[in-house]
Amino acid sequence: MKRIHFYILAFLFIGANLATAQENQDDKKPQGHINQNKFRQLYQEFSTPNMYRTASGAPGSAYYQQQADYEMDIELDDKTQKLYGVETITYTNNSPDDLDYLWVQLDQNVRAKNSQASLKNGGRIPRLQRTSTFVKSYVADPFDGGFNIDYVRDDRGKPLSFTINETMMRIDLPETLEAGDKVSFTIKWWYNVNNHVTNRARSGYEHFAKDGNNAYVIAQFFPRMAVYNDVEGWQNYQFWGNGEFALPFGNYKVNITVPADHILDATGKLQNRKSVFSKKMMQRYDQALESYDKPVIIVTQEEAAAAEKDFSNKKKTWKFYAENVRDFAFATSRKFIWDMQAVDINGKKVMAVSMYPKEGNPLWEEYSTKAVASTLETYSKHTFDYPYHKAISVHAKNQGMEYPMICWNYGRPSEDGTYSERTKFGMISVIIHEVGHNFFPMIVNSDERQWGWMDEGLDTFMQYLSEQEFAKEYPESVASTGGKYPSRRGEASKIVPYMKGSQSRLSPIMSNPENVHQLGPNAYGKPATGLNILRETIMGKEAFDHAFKTYSQRWMFKHPSPEDFFRTMEDASGIDLDWFWRGWFYTTDYVDIGIESVEKYQVASRESKNGGFVYFVGEDDERYKKDNEGQAILSMEQNVPLKEYLMDNFSEQERASMKNPKYFYEVKFNKPGGLVMPIIVECTYEDGTTEMMKYPVQIWRKNDNSAKIVISSSKAIKTLQLDPKLETADIDTSNNAWPSEEGNTDFKKFKENKVKQ
């Protein structure tokens, strides 16, 4: 194939003339189009900044949030598995708006017999189905777990009008709640507690048939105020089961009555420890307050096993007070082993706590509290110091759920106490993840009902960092994996199977959790991976970490929106990321960048009356061979016109520091995928040395289909490898090598090594 080569100075003029001639030949004027450039600003997607939320991503001067304070008396009937409660809510209207009614969430109604949530997915007849699933679907009566509201009364004891709409209850106020005022009202209720193992729910109980005991993990157990803010007004989107919770902050005073032989812990500070602890437990607790290197057992396995045999008819009330939290949850059972360890968070003492039945040992006693402590340290380093006084990990089969200061986590050994590495790492990972949720969304209080990724994705990203830190802190735990923690999510290559899947089953991250096919990859994996790519590949760790910490600290104990996060990350880093947010979060585009061609050139010189010219000769051009034989290749020692030019224009010191390239390669990249990414190329030279080259994402800004680079070198190139560390989630690596994969033994070895890793 022949190519025409122009003098460098002529390129611009000839190109411009050809374009003008072509336009003159057209009968019609060029058609206009809207801006589809991947680097256009996100003005159309973003809301207009205002006094509540600024363009920088920070809370504005008029930012407000409501407050809901609770006083509750709760009683658990272990014999009938019923929960009874009466609560008084004091609601403060800090908004500039007058309110005629209030919205209260009744999340337990998702398990009411007449709940619409069970019908949301339609149905089909499967050819093969588990017996338990068949019985649940077609034979057994549906469990009736909805709230039973006895009354709603004002602070004078008079009935208030209320309307229940599925999982939401509207309370009509007799008088308008004006801006700045507060109102108090009381709700009395009860419900049947579900078996969370058979009914798969975020809370409930597990029944242990061998000893007849129950272990309770109780949440969403009381009518909770909905959020009212400047973004949504009332956030009264129904709870369908996937989108989680949007809640205001407040103070909680909660009294919980359970059987006297139960062990219980909850959100908040225990107010009557001496009356519910034995003397032996108090002594151990005092030891735990000073133990920073290992957990102290408060209730031993032997003591828990003995308690399992007796079923006390007496009652005991545990009293808690929690300040500035968005929710409340508790766990209780006579089966629980209990341990605690002190953690130093920049001079503040925080207690890492674990509660688990003997069925969790020996795994839980070995790793749970270690994972809690390590998580608090890593998250605090990257965000803000953990503000609460404790963090609790509770063992519960098939669970992974989070609440302020307390969470439920799975990971159970076999009956003989043995466990696989998969079980061990699964347990450690879920503990890190759920404890990490204290930061997102329990403190950085995003709207989970609308934007699942804002807590799950950010938390999964932080989980990845924390898992790596855990491996460094406890190297013996990763001895079987070569010293590396086997993180399930975070690395770019892990999201590739999802992103290369059928577009009919993909949704943008910016979708409501109820409306996506694959919630795990969509709300957890892809956002976490995107943040990891930003940190490792695009922004750099220093810029990313500063911006991420800025966002976390700006919005702790507040209600951020997605735009607040996007804007803060740019504002605090000075890096334009609109192209990334649009592609990664607002579309289902994928990354696929390939090496289309590599052309090798040599450079010769030619004298003229007006001086010297340099021209490139391609290796398929006849002159390439002739010039090569004639020693006309660019070399300051051999090419007289070039040498004289350099000598005439540069000093001896300047010439000494100049490169002396002998080889020139024009590399063309194509982009079958829709997402733009930086171009990262590893160049291997014939002498065996390598060089990493990175080109910014802006290389695609004027041509979304292809981009070219020129590599000049004193050494000949043997191979080129695109994205050698798999940093960009490229879904097809078969076009990432030159020479092509088929004939490139180095590339085959590279792929084999990646598979092993």
Tab-separated table of C-alpha atoms in Angstrom, residues 198-446:
chain	number	residue	atom	x	y	z
A	198	THR	CA	-37.164	-18.724	56.517
A	199	ASN	CA	-38.648	-15.356	55.542
A	200	ARG	CA	-35.337	-13.736	54.501
A	201	ALA	CA	-35.570	-10.233	55.892
A	202	ARG	CA	-33.299	-7.553	57.308
A	203	SER	CA	-34.408	-8.266	60.856
A	204	GLY	CA	-36.243	-10.908	62.892
A	205	TYR	CA	-35.155	-14.022	64.756
A	206	GLU	CA	-33.407	-17.303	64.110
A	207	HIS	CA	-34.769	-20.373	65.871
A	208	PHE	CA	-32.293	-23.010	67.091
A	209	ALA	CA	-34.230	-26.275	67.200
A	210	LYS	CA	-31.614	-28.207	69.188
A	211	ASP	CA	-31.938	-26.038	72.283
A	212	GLY	CA	-35.257	-24.300	71.573
A	213	ASN	CA	-33.818	-20.788	71.760
A	214	ASN	CA	-34.177	-17.746	69.531
A	215	ALA	CA	-31.592	-15.129	68.622
A	216	TYR	CA	-33.176	-11.779	67.761
A	217	VAL	CA	-31.794	-9.021	65.533
A	218	ILE	CA	-34.470	-6.353	65.600
A	219	ALA	CA	-34.696	-3.308	63.319
A	220	GLN	CA	-37.301	-1.281	61.437
A	221	PHE	CA	-39.309	-2.247	64.513
A	222	PHE	CA	-40.972	1.101	65.194
A	223	PRO	CA	-42.835	3.704	63.141
A	224	ARG	CA	-40.088	6.062	61.925
A	225	MET	CA	-40.294	9.604	60.625
A	226	ALA	CA	-39.716	10.107	56.922
A	227	VAL	CA	-37.273	12.712	55.651
A	228	TYR	CA	-38.448	16.168	54.593
A	229	ASN	CA	-35.817	18.214	52.773
A	230	ASP	CA	-35.075	20.712	49.997
A	231	VAL	CA	-34.549	17.982	47.370
A	232	GLU	CA	-37.622	15.746	47.681
A	233	GLY	CA	-39.973	17.528	50.038
A	234	TRP	CA	-41.383	14.478	51.824
A	235	GLN	CA	-39.446	11.334	50.925
A	236	ASN	CA	-42.483	9.040	51.013
A	237	TYR	CA	-41.531	6.595	48.258
A	238	GLN	CA	-42.928	3.209	49.277
A	239	PHE	CA	-40.657	0.557	50.784
A	240	TRP	CA	-40.780	-2.231	48.201
A	241	GLY	CA	-37.892	-4.185	49.672
A	242	ASN	CA	-34.731	-3.195	47.760
A	243	GLY	CA	-34.409	0.558	48.248
A	244	GLU	CA	-33.550	0.944	51.898
A	245	PHE	CA	-34.101	3.889	54.182
A	246	ALA	CA	-34.143	7.682	54.358
A	247	LEU	CA	-34.257	8.942	57.942
A	248	PRO	CA	-33.752	12.181	59.889
A	249	PHE	CA	-31.333	12.501	62.799
A	250	GLY	CA	-32.499	12.702	66.379
A	251	ASN	CA	-31.978	11.629	69.969
A	252	TYR	CA	-33.328	8.318	71.283
A	253	LYS	CA	-34.292	7.273	74.786
A	254	VAL	CA	-35.261	3.601	74.613
A	255	ASN	CA	-36.192	1.078	77.301
A	256	ILE	CA	-36.227	-2.553	76.136
A	257	THR	CA	-37.773	-5.323	78.263
A	258	VAL	CA	-36.734	-8.913	77.512
A	259	PRO	CA	-36.446	-12.197	79.450
A	260	ALA	CA	-34.130	-11.752	82.443
A	261	ASP	CA	-31.612	-14.329	81.175
A	262	HIS	CA	-31.098	-12.556	77.824
A	263	ILE	CA	-27.936	-10.703	76.801
A	264	LEU	CA	-28.738	-7.502	74.888
A	265	ASP	CA	-26.968	-4.641	73.159
A	266	ALA	CA	-28.258	-1.815	71.017
A	267	THR	CA	-27.686	1.568	69.459
A	268	GLY	CA	-26.682	4.104	72.119
A	269	LYS	CA	-25.098	4.119	75.561
A	270	LEU	CA	-26.329	1.626	78.120
A	271	GLN	CA	-27.684	3.685	81.022
A	272	ASN	CA	-28.192	0.980	83.663
A	273	ARG	CA	-25.185	-1.296	83.170
A	274	LYS	CA	-24.747	-2.151	86.851
A	275	SER	CA	-28.326	-3.352	87.171
A	276	VAL	CA	-28.248	-5.621	84.115
A	277	PHE	CA	-24.627	-6.858	84.394
A	278	SER	CA	-23.469	-9.406	86.937
A	279	LYS	CA	-20.445	-8.536	89.093
A	280	LYS	CA	-18.310	-10.858	86.996
A	281	MET	CA	-19.469	-9.147	83.786
A	282	MET	CA	-18.681	-5.718	85.268
A	283	GLN	CA	-15.151	-6.818	86.168
A	284	ARG	CA	-14.553	-8.108	82.652
A	285	TYR	CA	-16.067	-4.973	81.160
A	286	ASP	CA	-13.637	-2.807	83.136
A	287	GLN	CA	-10.770	-4.948	81.805
A	288	ALA	CA	-12.047	-4.543	78.238
A	289	LEU	CA	-11.996	-0.754	78.601
A	290	GLU	CA	-8.207	-0.950	78.934
A	291	SER	CA	-7.533	-3.793	76.495
A	292	TYR	CA	-6.306	-2.394	73.176
A	293	ASP	CA	-4.495	-5.480	71.885
A	294	LYS	CA	-7.127	-8.221	72.137
A	295	PRO	CA	-10.812	-8.728	73.013
A	296	VAL	CA	-11.951	-9.488	76.541
A	297	ILE	CA	-14.760	-12.040	76.900
A	298	ILE	CA	-17.680	-10.499	78.839
A	299	VAL	CA	-19.946	-13.570	78.576
A	300	THR	CA	-18.082	-16.826	77.909
A	301	GLN	CA	-19.191	-19.712	75.718
A	302	GLU	CA	-19.619	-21.898	78.799
A	303	GLU	CA	-21.864	-19.302	80.430
A	304	ALA	CA	-23.929	-18.873	77.260
A	305	ALA	CA	-24.325	-22.641	76.896
A	306	ALA	CA	-25.559	-22.876	80.486
A	307	ALA	CA	-28.053	-20.055	79.915
A	308	GLU	CA	-29.475	-21.874	76.899
A	309	LYS	CA	-30.887	-24.587	79.162
A	310	ASP	CA	-33.036	-22.315	81.339
A	311	PHE	CA	-35.927	-20.197	80.164
A	312	SER	CA	-36.507	-17.488	82.738
A	313	ASN	CA	-40.039	-16.206	83.309
A	314	LYS	CA	-38.645	-13.042	84.844
A	315	LYS	CA	-38.036	-9.842	82.912
A	316	LYS	CA	-35.227	-7.337	82.695
A	317	THR	CA	-35.238	-3.848	81.181
A	318	TRP	CA	-32.182	-2.473	79.372
A	319	LYS	CA	-32.084	1.311	79.058
A	320	PHE	CA	-30.269	3.155	76.261
A	321	TYR	CA	-29.699	6.732	75.221
A	322	ALA	CA	-28.422	7.634	71.747
A	323	GLU	CA	-27.624	11.150	70.635
A	324	ASN	CA	-27.699	12.368	67.034
A	325	VAL	CA	-28.409	9.058	65.293
A	326	ARG	CA	-30.691	8.366	62.366
A	327	ASP	CA	-32.049	5.014	63.555
A	328	PHE	CA	-32.111	2.484	66.378
A	329	ALA	CA	-31.716	-1.325	66.470
A	330	PHE	CA	-30.970	-4.030	69.028
A	331	ALA	CA	-30.001	-7.704	69.354
A	332	THR	CA	-30.949	-10.027	72.201
A	333	SER	CA	-30.708	-13.721	73.132
A	334	ARG	CA	-29.695	-15.970	76.008
A	335	LYS	CA	-27.380	-17.715	73.514
A	336	PHE	CA	-24.983	-14.799	73.001
A	337	ILE	CA	-21.286	-14.889	73.797
A	338	TRP	CA	-20.078	-11.302	74.234
A	339	ASP	CA	-16.605	-9.800	73.808
A	340	MET	CA	-15.197	-6.276	73.654
A	341	GLN	CA	-11.945	-4.492	72.869
A	342	ALA	CA	-10.876	-0.857	73.124
A	343	VAL	CA	-9.794	0.978	69.972
A	344	ASP	CA	-7.838	4.233	69.929
A	345	ILE	CA	-9.249	6.620	67.321
A	346	ASN	CA	-6.921	9.622	67.509
A	347	GLY	CA	-7.011	9.688	71.296
A	348	LYS	CA	-10.683	8.776	71.665
A	349	LYS	CA	-11.625	5.396	73.117
A	350	VAL	CA	-14.129	3.392	71.069
A	351	MET	CA	-15.288	-0.101	71.984
A	352	ALA	CA	-15.259	-2.796	69.293
A	353	VAL	CA	-17.899	-5.362	70.274
A	354	SER	CA	-19.057	-8.787	69.060
A	355	MET	CA	-22.095	-10.909	70.025
A	356	TYR	CA	-22.473	-14.454	68.712
A	357	PRO	CA	-23.918	-17.861	69.648
A	358	LYS	CA	-21.644	-20.863	70.096
A	359	GLU	CA	-22.596	-21.861	66.538
A	360	GLY	CA	-20.362	-19.011	65.370
A	361	ASN	CA	-17.234	-20.299	67.077
A	362	PRO	CA	-14.321	-20.676	66.770
A	363	LEU	CA	-14.440	-18.318	63.802
A	364	TRP	CA	-16.167	-15.405	65.474
A	365	GLU	CA	-14.089	-15.344	68.632
A	366	GLU	CA	-10.967	-15.289	66.483
A	367	TYR	CA	-11.835	-12.662	63.877
A	368	SER	CA	-15.012	-10.644	64.477
A	369	THR	CA	-13.810	-8.004	66.933
A	370	LYS	CA	-10.482	-7.727	65.114
A	371	ALA	CA	-12.399	-6.881	61.939
A	372	VAL	CA	-14.522	-4.294	63.774
A	373	ALA	CA	-11.460	-2.561	65.241
A	374	SER	CA	-9.526	-2.570	61.971
A	375	THR	CA	-12.523	-1.164	60.077
A	376	LEU	CA	-12.953	1.747	62.482
A	377	GLU	CA	-9.278	2.647	62.119
A	378	THR	CA	-9.165	2.521	58.301
A	379	TYR	CA	-12.451	4.322	57.685
A	380	SER	CA	-11.524	7.026	60.190
A	381	LYS	CA	-8.231	7.594	58.377
A	382	HIS	CA	-9.962	8.153	55.031
A	383	THR	CA	-13.052	10.068	56.196
A	384	PHE	CA	-13.429	11.417	59.751
A	385	ASP	CA	-12.852	10.115	63.250
A	386	TYR	CA	-15.577	7.661	64.242
A	387	PRO	CA	-17.815	9.773	66.499
A	388	TYR	CA	-19.733	7.115	68.432
A	389	HIS	CA	-18.512	5.234	71.521
A	390	LYS	CA	-18.942	1.685	70.185
A	391	ALA	CA	-19.487	-0.497	67.129
A	392	ILE	CA	-21.140	-3.908	67.463
A	393	SER	CA	-20.985	-6.953	65.179
A	394	VAL	CA	-23.791	-9.477	65.776
A	395	HIS	CA	-23.739	-12.977	64.281
A	396	ALA	CA	-26.920	-13.849	62.373
A	397	LYS	CA	-27.397	-16.523	59.733
A	398	ASN	CA	-27.625	-15.231	56.157
A	399	GLN	CA	-27.589	-11.639	57.373
A	400	GLY	CA	-25.670	-8.560	56.353
A	401	MET	CA	-27.384	-5.403	57.568
A	402	GLU	CA	-26.393	-2.157	59.241
A	403	TYR	CA	-27.700	0.347	61.783
A	404	PRO	CA	-26.069	3.027	63.933
A	405	MET	CA	-23.423	1.398	66.153
A	406	ILE	CA	-24.748	-2.137	65.465
A	407	CYS	CA	-24.939	-4.560	62.534
A	408	TRP	CA	-25.782	-8.192	61.711
A	409	ASN	CA	-23.278	-10.404	59.868
A	410	TYR	CA	-23.171	-13.918	58.444
A	411	GLY	CA	-20.364	-16.498	58.449
A	412	ARG	CA	-20.968	-19.783	60.260
A	413	PRO	CA	-18.579	-22.738	60.586
A	414	SER	CA	-19.683	-26.326	60.154
A	415	GLU	CA	-21.130	-28.082	63.197
A	416	ASP	CA	-17.726	-29.581	64.005
A	417	GLY	CA	-16.200	-26.092	64.091
A	418	THR	CA	-14.274	-26.324	60.833
A	419	TYR	CA	-14.600	-23.682	58.157
A	420	SER	CA	-13.283	-22.940	54.701
A	421	GLU	CA	-11.209	-19.955	53.672
A	422	ARG	CA	-14.224	-18.764	51.716
A	423	THR	CA	-16.350	-18.773	54.879
A	424	LYS	CA	-13.639	-16.967	56.832
A	425	PHE	CA	-13.062	-14.215	54.287
A	426	GLY	CA	-16.787	-13.912	53.627
A	427	MET	CA	-17.368	-13.252	57.323
A	428	ILE	CA	-14.511	-10.754	57.663
A	429	SER	CA	-15.649	-8.916	54.535
A	430	VAL	CA	-19.279	-8.625	55.577
A	431	ILE	CA	-18.245	-7.350	59.018
A	432	ILE	CA	-16.001	-4.722	57.434
A	433	HIS	CA	-18.796	-3.736	55.066
A	434	GLU	CA	-21.573	-3.516	57.649
A	435	VAL	CA	-19.481	-1.783	60.316
A	436	GLY	CA	-18.341	0.589	57.568
A	437	HIS	CA	-21.950	1.545	56.970
A	438	ASN	CA	-21.701	3.540	60.194
A	439	PHE	CA	-19.911	6.090	58.025
A	440	PHE	CA	-22.108	5.723	54.924
A	441	PRO	CA	-25.087	6.241	55.420
A	442	MET	CA	-25.474	6.333	59.210
A	443	ILE	CA	-23.405	9.535	59.471
A	444	VAL	CA	-23.050	10.741	55.872
A	445	ASN	CA	-26.807	10.305	55.628
A	446	SER	CA	-27.690	9.768	51.967
